[in-house]
PDB file of C-alpha atoms and ligand atoms in Angstrom:
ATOM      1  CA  UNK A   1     245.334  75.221  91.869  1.00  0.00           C
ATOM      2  CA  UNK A   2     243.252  78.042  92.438  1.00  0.00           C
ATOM      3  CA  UNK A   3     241.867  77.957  96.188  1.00  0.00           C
ATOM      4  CA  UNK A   4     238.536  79.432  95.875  1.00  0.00           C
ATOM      5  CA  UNK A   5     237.628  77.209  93.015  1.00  0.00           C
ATOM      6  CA  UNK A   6     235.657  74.415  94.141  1.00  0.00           C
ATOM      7  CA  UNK A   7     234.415  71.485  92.215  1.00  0.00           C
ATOM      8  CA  UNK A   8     229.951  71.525  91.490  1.00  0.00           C
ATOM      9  CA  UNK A   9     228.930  68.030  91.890  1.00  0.00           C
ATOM     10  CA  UNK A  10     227.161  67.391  89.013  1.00  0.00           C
ATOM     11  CA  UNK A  11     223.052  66.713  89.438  1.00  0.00           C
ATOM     12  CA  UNK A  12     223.025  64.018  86.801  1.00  0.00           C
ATOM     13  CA  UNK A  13     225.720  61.100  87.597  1.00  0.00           C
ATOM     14  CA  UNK A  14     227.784  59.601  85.216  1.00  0.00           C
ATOM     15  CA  UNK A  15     225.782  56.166  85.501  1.00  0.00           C
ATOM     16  CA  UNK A  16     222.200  58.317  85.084  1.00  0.00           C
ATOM     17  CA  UNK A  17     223.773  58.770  81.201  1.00  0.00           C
ATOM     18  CA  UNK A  18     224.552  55.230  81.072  1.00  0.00           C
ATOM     19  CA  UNK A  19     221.257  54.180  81.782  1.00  0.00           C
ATOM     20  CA  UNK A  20     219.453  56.400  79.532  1.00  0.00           C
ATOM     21  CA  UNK A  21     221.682  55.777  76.694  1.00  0.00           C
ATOM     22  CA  UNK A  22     221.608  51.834  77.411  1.00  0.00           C
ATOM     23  CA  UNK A  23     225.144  51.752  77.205  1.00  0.00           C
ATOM     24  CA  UNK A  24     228.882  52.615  78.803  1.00  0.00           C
ATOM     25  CA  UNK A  25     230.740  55.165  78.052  1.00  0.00           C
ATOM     26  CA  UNK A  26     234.734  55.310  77.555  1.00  0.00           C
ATOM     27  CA  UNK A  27     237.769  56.885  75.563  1.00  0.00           C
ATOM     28  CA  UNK A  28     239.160  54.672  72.558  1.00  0.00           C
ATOM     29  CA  UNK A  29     242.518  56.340  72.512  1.00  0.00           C
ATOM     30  CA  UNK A  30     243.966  55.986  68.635  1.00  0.00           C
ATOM     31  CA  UNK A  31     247.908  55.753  68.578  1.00  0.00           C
ATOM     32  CA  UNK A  32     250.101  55.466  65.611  1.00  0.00           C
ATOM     33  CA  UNK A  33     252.030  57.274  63.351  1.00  0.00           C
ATOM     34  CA  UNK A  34     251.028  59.464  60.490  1.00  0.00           C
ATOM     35  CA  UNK A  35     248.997  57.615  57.955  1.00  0.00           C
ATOM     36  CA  UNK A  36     248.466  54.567  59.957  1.00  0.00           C
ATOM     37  CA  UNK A  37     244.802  54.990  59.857  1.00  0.00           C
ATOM     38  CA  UNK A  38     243.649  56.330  63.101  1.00  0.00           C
ATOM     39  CA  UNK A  39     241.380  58.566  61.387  1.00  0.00           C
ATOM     40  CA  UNK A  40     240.197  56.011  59.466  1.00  0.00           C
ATOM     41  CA  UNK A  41     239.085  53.967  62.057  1.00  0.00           C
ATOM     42  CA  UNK A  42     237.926  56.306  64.172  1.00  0.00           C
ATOM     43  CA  UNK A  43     235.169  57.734  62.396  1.00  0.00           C
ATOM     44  CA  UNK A  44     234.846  54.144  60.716  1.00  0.00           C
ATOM     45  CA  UNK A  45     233.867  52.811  64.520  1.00  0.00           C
ATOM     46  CA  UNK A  46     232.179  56.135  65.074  1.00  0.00           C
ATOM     47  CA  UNK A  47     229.673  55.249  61.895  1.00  0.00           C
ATOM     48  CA  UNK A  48     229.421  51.911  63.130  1.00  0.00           C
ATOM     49  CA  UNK A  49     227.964  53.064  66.597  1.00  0.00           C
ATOM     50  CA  UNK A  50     226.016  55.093  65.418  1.00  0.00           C
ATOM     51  CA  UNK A  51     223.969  53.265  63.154  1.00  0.00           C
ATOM     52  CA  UNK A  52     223.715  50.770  65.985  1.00  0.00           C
ATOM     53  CA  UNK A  53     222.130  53.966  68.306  1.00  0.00           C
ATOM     54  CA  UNK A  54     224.786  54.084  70.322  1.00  0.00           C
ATOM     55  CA  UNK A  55     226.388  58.148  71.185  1.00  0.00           C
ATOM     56  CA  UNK A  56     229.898  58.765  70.160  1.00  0.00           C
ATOM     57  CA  UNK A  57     231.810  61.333  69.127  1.00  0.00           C
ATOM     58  CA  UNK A  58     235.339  61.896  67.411  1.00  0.00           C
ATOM     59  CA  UNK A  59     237.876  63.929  68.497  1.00  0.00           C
ATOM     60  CA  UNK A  60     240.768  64.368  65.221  1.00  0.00           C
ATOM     61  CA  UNK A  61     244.158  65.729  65.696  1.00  0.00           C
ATOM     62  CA  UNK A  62     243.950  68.183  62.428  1.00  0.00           C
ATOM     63  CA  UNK A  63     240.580  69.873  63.681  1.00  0.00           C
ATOM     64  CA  UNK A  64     241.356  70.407  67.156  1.00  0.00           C
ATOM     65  CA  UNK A  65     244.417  71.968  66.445  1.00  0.00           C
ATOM     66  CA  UNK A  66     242.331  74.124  64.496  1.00  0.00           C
ATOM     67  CA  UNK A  67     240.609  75.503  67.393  1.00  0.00           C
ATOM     68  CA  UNK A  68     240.913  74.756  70.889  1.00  0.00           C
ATOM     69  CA  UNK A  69     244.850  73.697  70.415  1.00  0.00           C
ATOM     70  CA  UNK A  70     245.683  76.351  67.732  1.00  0.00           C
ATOM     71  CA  UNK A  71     248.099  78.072  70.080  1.00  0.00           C
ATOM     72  CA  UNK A  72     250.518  74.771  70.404  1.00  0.00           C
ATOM     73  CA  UNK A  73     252.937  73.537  67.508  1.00  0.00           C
ATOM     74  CA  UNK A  74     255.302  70.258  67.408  1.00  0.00           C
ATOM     75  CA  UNK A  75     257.732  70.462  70.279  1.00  0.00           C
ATOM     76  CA  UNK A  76     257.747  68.167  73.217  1.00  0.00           C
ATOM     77  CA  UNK A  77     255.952  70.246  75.163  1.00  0.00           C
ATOM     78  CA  UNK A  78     253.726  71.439  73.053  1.00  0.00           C
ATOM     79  CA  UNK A  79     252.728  67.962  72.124  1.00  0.00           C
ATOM     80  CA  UNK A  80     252.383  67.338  75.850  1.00  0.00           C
ATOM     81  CA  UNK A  81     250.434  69.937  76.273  1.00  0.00           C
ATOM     82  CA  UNK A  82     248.404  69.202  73.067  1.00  0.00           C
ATOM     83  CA  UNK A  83     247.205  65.485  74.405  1.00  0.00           C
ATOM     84  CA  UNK A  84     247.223  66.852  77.911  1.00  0.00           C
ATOM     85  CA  UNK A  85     243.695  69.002  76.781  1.00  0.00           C
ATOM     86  CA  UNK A  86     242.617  66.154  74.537  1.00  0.00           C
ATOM     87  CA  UNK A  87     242.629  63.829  77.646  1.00  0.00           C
ATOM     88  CA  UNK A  88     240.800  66.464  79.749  1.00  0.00           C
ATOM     89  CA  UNK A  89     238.323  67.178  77.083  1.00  0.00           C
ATOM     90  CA  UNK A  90     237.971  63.520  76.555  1.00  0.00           C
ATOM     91  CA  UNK A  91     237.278  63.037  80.237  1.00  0.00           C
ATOM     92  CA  UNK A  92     234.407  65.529  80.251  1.00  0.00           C
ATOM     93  CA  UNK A  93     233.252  63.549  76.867  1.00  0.00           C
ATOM     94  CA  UNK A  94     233.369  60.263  78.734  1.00  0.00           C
ATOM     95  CA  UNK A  95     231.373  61.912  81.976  1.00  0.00           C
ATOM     96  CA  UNK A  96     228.627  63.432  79.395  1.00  0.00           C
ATOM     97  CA  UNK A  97     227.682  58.697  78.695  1.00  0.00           C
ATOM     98  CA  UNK A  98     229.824  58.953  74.690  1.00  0.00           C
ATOM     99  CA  UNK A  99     231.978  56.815  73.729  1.00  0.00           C
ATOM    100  CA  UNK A 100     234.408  59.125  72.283  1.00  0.00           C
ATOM    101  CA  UNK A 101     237.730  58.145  70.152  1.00  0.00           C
ATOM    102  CA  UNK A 102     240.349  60.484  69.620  1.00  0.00           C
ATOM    103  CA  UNK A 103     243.007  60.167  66.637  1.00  0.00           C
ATOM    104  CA  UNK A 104     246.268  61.683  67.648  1.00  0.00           C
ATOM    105  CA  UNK A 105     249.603  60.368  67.133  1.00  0.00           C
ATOM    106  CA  UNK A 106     250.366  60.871  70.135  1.00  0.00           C
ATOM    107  CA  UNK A 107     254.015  59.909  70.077  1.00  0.00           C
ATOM    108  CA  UNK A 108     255.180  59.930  74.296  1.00  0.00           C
ATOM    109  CA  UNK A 109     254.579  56.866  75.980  1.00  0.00           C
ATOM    110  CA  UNK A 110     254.179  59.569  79.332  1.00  0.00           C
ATOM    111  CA  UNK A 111     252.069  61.311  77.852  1.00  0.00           C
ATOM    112  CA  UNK A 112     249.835  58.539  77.044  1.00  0.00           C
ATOM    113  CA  UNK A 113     250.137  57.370  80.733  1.00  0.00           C
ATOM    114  CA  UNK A 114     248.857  60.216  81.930  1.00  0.00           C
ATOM    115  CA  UNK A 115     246.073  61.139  80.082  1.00  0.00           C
ATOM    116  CA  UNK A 116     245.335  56.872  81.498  1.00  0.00           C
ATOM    117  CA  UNK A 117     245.717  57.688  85.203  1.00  0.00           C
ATOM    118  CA  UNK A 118     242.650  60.805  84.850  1.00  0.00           C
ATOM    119  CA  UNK A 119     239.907  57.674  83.629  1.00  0.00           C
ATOM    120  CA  UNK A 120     239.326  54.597  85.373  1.00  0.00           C
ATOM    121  CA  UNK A 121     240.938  51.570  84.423  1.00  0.00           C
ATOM    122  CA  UNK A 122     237.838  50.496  82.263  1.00  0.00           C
ATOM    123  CA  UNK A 123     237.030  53.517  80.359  1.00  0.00           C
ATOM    124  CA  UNK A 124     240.551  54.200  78.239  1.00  0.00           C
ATOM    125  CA  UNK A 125     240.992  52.390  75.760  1.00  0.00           C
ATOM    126  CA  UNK A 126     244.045  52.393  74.238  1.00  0.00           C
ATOM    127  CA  UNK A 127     244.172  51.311  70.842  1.00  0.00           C
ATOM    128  CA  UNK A 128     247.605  50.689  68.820  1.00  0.00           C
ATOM    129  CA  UNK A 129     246.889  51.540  65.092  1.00  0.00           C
ATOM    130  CA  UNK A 130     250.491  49.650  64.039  1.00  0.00           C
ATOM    131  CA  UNK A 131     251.425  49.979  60.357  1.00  0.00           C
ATOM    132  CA  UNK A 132     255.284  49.764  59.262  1.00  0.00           C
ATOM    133  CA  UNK A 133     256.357  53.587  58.095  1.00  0.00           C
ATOM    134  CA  UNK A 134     257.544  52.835  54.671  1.00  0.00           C
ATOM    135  CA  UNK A 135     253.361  51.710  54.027  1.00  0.00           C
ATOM    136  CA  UNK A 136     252.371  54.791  55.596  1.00  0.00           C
ATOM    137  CA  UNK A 137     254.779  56.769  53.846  1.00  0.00           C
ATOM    138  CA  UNK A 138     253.712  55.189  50.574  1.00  0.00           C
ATOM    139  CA  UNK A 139     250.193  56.102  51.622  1.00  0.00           C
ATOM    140  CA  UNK A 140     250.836  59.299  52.372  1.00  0.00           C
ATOM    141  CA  UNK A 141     247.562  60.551  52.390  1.00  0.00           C
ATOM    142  CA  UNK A 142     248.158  64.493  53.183  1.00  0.00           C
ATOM    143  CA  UNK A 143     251.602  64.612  51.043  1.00  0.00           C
ATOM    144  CA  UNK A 144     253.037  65.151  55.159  1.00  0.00           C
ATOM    145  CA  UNK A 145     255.812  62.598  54.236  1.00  0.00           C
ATOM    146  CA  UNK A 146     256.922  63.857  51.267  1.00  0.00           C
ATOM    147  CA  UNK A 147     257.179  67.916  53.213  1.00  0.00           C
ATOM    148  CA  UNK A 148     259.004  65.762  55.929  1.00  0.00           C
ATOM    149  CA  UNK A 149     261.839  64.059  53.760  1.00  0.00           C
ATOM    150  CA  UNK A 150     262.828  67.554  52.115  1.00  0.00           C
ATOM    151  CA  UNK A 151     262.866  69.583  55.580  1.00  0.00           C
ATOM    152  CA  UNK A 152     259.456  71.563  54.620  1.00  0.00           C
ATOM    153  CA  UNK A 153     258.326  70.345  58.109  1.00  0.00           C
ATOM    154  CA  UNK A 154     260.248  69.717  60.871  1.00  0.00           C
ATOM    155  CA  UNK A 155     259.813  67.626  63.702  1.00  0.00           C
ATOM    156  CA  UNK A 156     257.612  64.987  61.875  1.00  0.00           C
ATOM    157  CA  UNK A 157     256.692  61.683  64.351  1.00  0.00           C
ATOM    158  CA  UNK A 158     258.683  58.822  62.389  1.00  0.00           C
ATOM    159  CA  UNK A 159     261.519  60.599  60.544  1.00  0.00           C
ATOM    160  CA  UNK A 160     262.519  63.851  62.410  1.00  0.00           C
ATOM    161  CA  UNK A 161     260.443  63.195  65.828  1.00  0.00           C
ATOM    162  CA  UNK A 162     260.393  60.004  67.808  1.00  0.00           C
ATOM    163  CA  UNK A 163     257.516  57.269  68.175  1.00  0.00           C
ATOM    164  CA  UNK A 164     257.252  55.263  71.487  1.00  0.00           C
ATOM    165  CA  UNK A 165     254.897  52.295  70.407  1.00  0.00           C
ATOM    166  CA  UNK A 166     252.636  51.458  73.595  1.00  0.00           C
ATOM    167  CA  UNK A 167     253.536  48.720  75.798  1.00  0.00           C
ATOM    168  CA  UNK A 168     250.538  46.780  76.840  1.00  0.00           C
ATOM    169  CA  UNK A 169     247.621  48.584  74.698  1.00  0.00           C
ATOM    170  CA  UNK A 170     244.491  46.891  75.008  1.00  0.00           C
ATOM    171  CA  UNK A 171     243.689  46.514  71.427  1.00  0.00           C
ATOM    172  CA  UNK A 172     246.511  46.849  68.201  1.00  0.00           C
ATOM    173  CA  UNK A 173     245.375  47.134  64.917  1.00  0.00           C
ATOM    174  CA  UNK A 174     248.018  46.081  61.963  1.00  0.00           C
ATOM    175  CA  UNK A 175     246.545  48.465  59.309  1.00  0.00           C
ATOM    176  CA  UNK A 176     248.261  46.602  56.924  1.00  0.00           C
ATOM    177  CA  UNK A 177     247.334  43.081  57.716  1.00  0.00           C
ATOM    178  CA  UNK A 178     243.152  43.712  58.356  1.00  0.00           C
ATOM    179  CA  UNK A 179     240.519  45.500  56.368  1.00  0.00           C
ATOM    180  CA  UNK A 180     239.255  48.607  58.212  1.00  0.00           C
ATOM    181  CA  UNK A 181     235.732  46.665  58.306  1.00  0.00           C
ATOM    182  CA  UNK A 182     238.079  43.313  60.316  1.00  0.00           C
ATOM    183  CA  UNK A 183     239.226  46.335  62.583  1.00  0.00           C
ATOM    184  CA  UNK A 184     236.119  47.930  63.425  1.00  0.00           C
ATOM    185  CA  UNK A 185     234.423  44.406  63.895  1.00  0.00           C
ATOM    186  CA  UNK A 186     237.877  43.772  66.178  1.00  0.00           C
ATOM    187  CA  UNK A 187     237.424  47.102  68.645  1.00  0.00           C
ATOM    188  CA  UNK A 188     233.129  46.562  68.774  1.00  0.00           C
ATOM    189  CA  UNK A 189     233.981  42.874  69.817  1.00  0.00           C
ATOM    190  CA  UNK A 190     236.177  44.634  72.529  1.00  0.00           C
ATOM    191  CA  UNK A 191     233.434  46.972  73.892  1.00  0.00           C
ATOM    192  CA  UNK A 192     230.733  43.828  74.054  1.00  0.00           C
ATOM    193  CA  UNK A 193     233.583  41.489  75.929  1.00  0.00           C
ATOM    194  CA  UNK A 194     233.983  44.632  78.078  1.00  0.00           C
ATOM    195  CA  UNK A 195     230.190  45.251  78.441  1.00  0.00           C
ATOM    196  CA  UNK A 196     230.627  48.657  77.312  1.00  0.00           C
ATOM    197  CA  UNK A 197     228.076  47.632  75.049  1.00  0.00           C
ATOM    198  CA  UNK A 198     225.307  45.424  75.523  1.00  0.00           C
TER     199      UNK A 198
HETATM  200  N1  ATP B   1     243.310  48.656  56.651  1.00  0.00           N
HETATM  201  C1  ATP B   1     243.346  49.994  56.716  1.00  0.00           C
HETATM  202  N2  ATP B   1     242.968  50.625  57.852  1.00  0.00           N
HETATM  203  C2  ATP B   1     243.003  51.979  57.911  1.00  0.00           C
HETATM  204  N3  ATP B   1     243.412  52.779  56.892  1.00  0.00           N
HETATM  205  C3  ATP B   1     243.783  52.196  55.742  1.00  0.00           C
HETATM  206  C4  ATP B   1     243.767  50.793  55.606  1.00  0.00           C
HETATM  207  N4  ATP B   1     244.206  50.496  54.371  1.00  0.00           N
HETATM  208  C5  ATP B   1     244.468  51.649  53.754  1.00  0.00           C
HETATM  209  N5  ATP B   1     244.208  52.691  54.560  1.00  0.00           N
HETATM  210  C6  ATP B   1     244.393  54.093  54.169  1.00  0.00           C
HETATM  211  O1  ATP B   1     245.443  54.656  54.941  1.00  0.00           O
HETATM  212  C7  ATP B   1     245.232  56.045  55.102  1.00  0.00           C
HETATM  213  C8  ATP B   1     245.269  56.377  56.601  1.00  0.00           C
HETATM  214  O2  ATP B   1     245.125  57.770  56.734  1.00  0.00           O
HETATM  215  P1  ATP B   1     244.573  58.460  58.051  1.00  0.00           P
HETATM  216  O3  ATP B   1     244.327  59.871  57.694  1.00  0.00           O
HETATM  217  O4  ATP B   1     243.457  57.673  58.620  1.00  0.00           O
HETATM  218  O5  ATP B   1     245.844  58.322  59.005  1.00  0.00           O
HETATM  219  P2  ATP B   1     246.111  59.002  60.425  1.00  0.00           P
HETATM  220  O6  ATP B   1     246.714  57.934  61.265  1.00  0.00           O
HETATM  221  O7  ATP B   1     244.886  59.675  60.906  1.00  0.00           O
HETATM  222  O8  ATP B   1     247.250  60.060  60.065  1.00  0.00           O
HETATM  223  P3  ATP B   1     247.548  61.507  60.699  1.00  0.00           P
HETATM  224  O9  ATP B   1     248.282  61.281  61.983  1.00  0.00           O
HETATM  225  O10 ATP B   1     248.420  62.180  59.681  1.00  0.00           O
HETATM  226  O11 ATP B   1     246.251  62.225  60.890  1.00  0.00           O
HETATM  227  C9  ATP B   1     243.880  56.370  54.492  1.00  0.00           C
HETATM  228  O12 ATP B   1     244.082  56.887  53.205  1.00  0.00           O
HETATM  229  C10 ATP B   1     243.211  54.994  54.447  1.00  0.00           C
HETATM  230  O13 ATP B   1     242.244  54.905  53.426  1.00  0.00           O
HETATM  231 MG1   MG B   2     244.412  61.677  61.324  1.00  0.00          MG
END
């Protein structure tokens, strides 16, 4: 680290945006493979806050990589490096009072732990969006599967790239079990019990 960079504590704390927003703020971290629905339900949950007033944001895996991330591809390490940034910006999301979810597969079960150890234990939310690969594949809702099976894209979480399903995620989701509208109604349950919301 730099040693003539110091941190700016920040006028306006953390719990100053809670209390004008009327509510917490916190990461709901989307996990799964591609086409489970983490996009889905994020911006399903997102639409549900925000008719209820609350302020949240999305952060999606294909858009980010469009910008910020555009310089990192599919190996380990760039994947690393990809959720690496998507935890920091997340953080900074988090300290601005949102309640922002982020859809990445995020395959690396270390990778996942990190990005955990930067929040507190009550602001990341992980949440396993679990749906067997032969539904997704059927799904297939950007053709990605079909590019994977004949080699048109390489490294692809599932078939060419490993998955490490989460351990002890505070919320799964079985995409293929509940309605997205069951699912959404499952994670806003999870942020009243929490008191995330009030
Ligand atoms: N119960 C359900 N919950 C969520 N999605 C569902 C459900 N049933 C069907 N789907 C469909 O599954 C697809 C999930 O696609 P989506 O783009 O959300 O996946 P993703 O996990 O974001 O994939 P990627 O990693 O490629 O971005 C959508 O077409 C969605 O309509
Ligand atoms: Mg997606």
């Amino acid at each position: 680290m730099e040693s003539n960079i110091t941190w700016h504590q920040s006028t306006i704390t953390k719990a100053d945006r809670h209390q004008l927003n009327g509510h917490k703020s916190c990461v709901l971290w989307f996990t799964g493979i591609s086409g489970s629905g983490k996009s889905t339900l994020a911006n399903a949950v997102d639409y549900a806050l925000f008719q209820n007033g609350i302020r949240s944001y999305v952060l999606d895996g294909d858009n980010i990589r469009h910008g910020l991330n555009r310089d990192l591809r599919f190996s380990k390490q760039d994947r690393k490096e990809n959720i690496r940034r998507i935890g920091e910006v997340a953080k900074l999301f988090v300290d601005s009072g949102l309640i922002v979810s982020t859809a990445f597969i995020s395959p690396y079960r270390e990778d996942r732990a990190e990005v955990r150890n930067i929040f507190s234990a009550e602001e990341f939310i992980e949440i396993y969006v679990q749906c067997p690969i032969e539904v997704c594949e059927a799904r297939d809702p950007k053709g990605l599967y079909k590019k994977a099976r004949t080699g048109e894209i390489p490294e692809f979480t599932g078939i060419s790239s490993p998955y490490e399903q989460p351990e002890n995620p505070e919320i799964t989701i079985e995409t293929n079990k509940s309605t997205i509208e069951e699912s959404v109604e499952t994670i806003l349950s999870y942020l009243v019990e929490r008191k995330i919301l009030s």
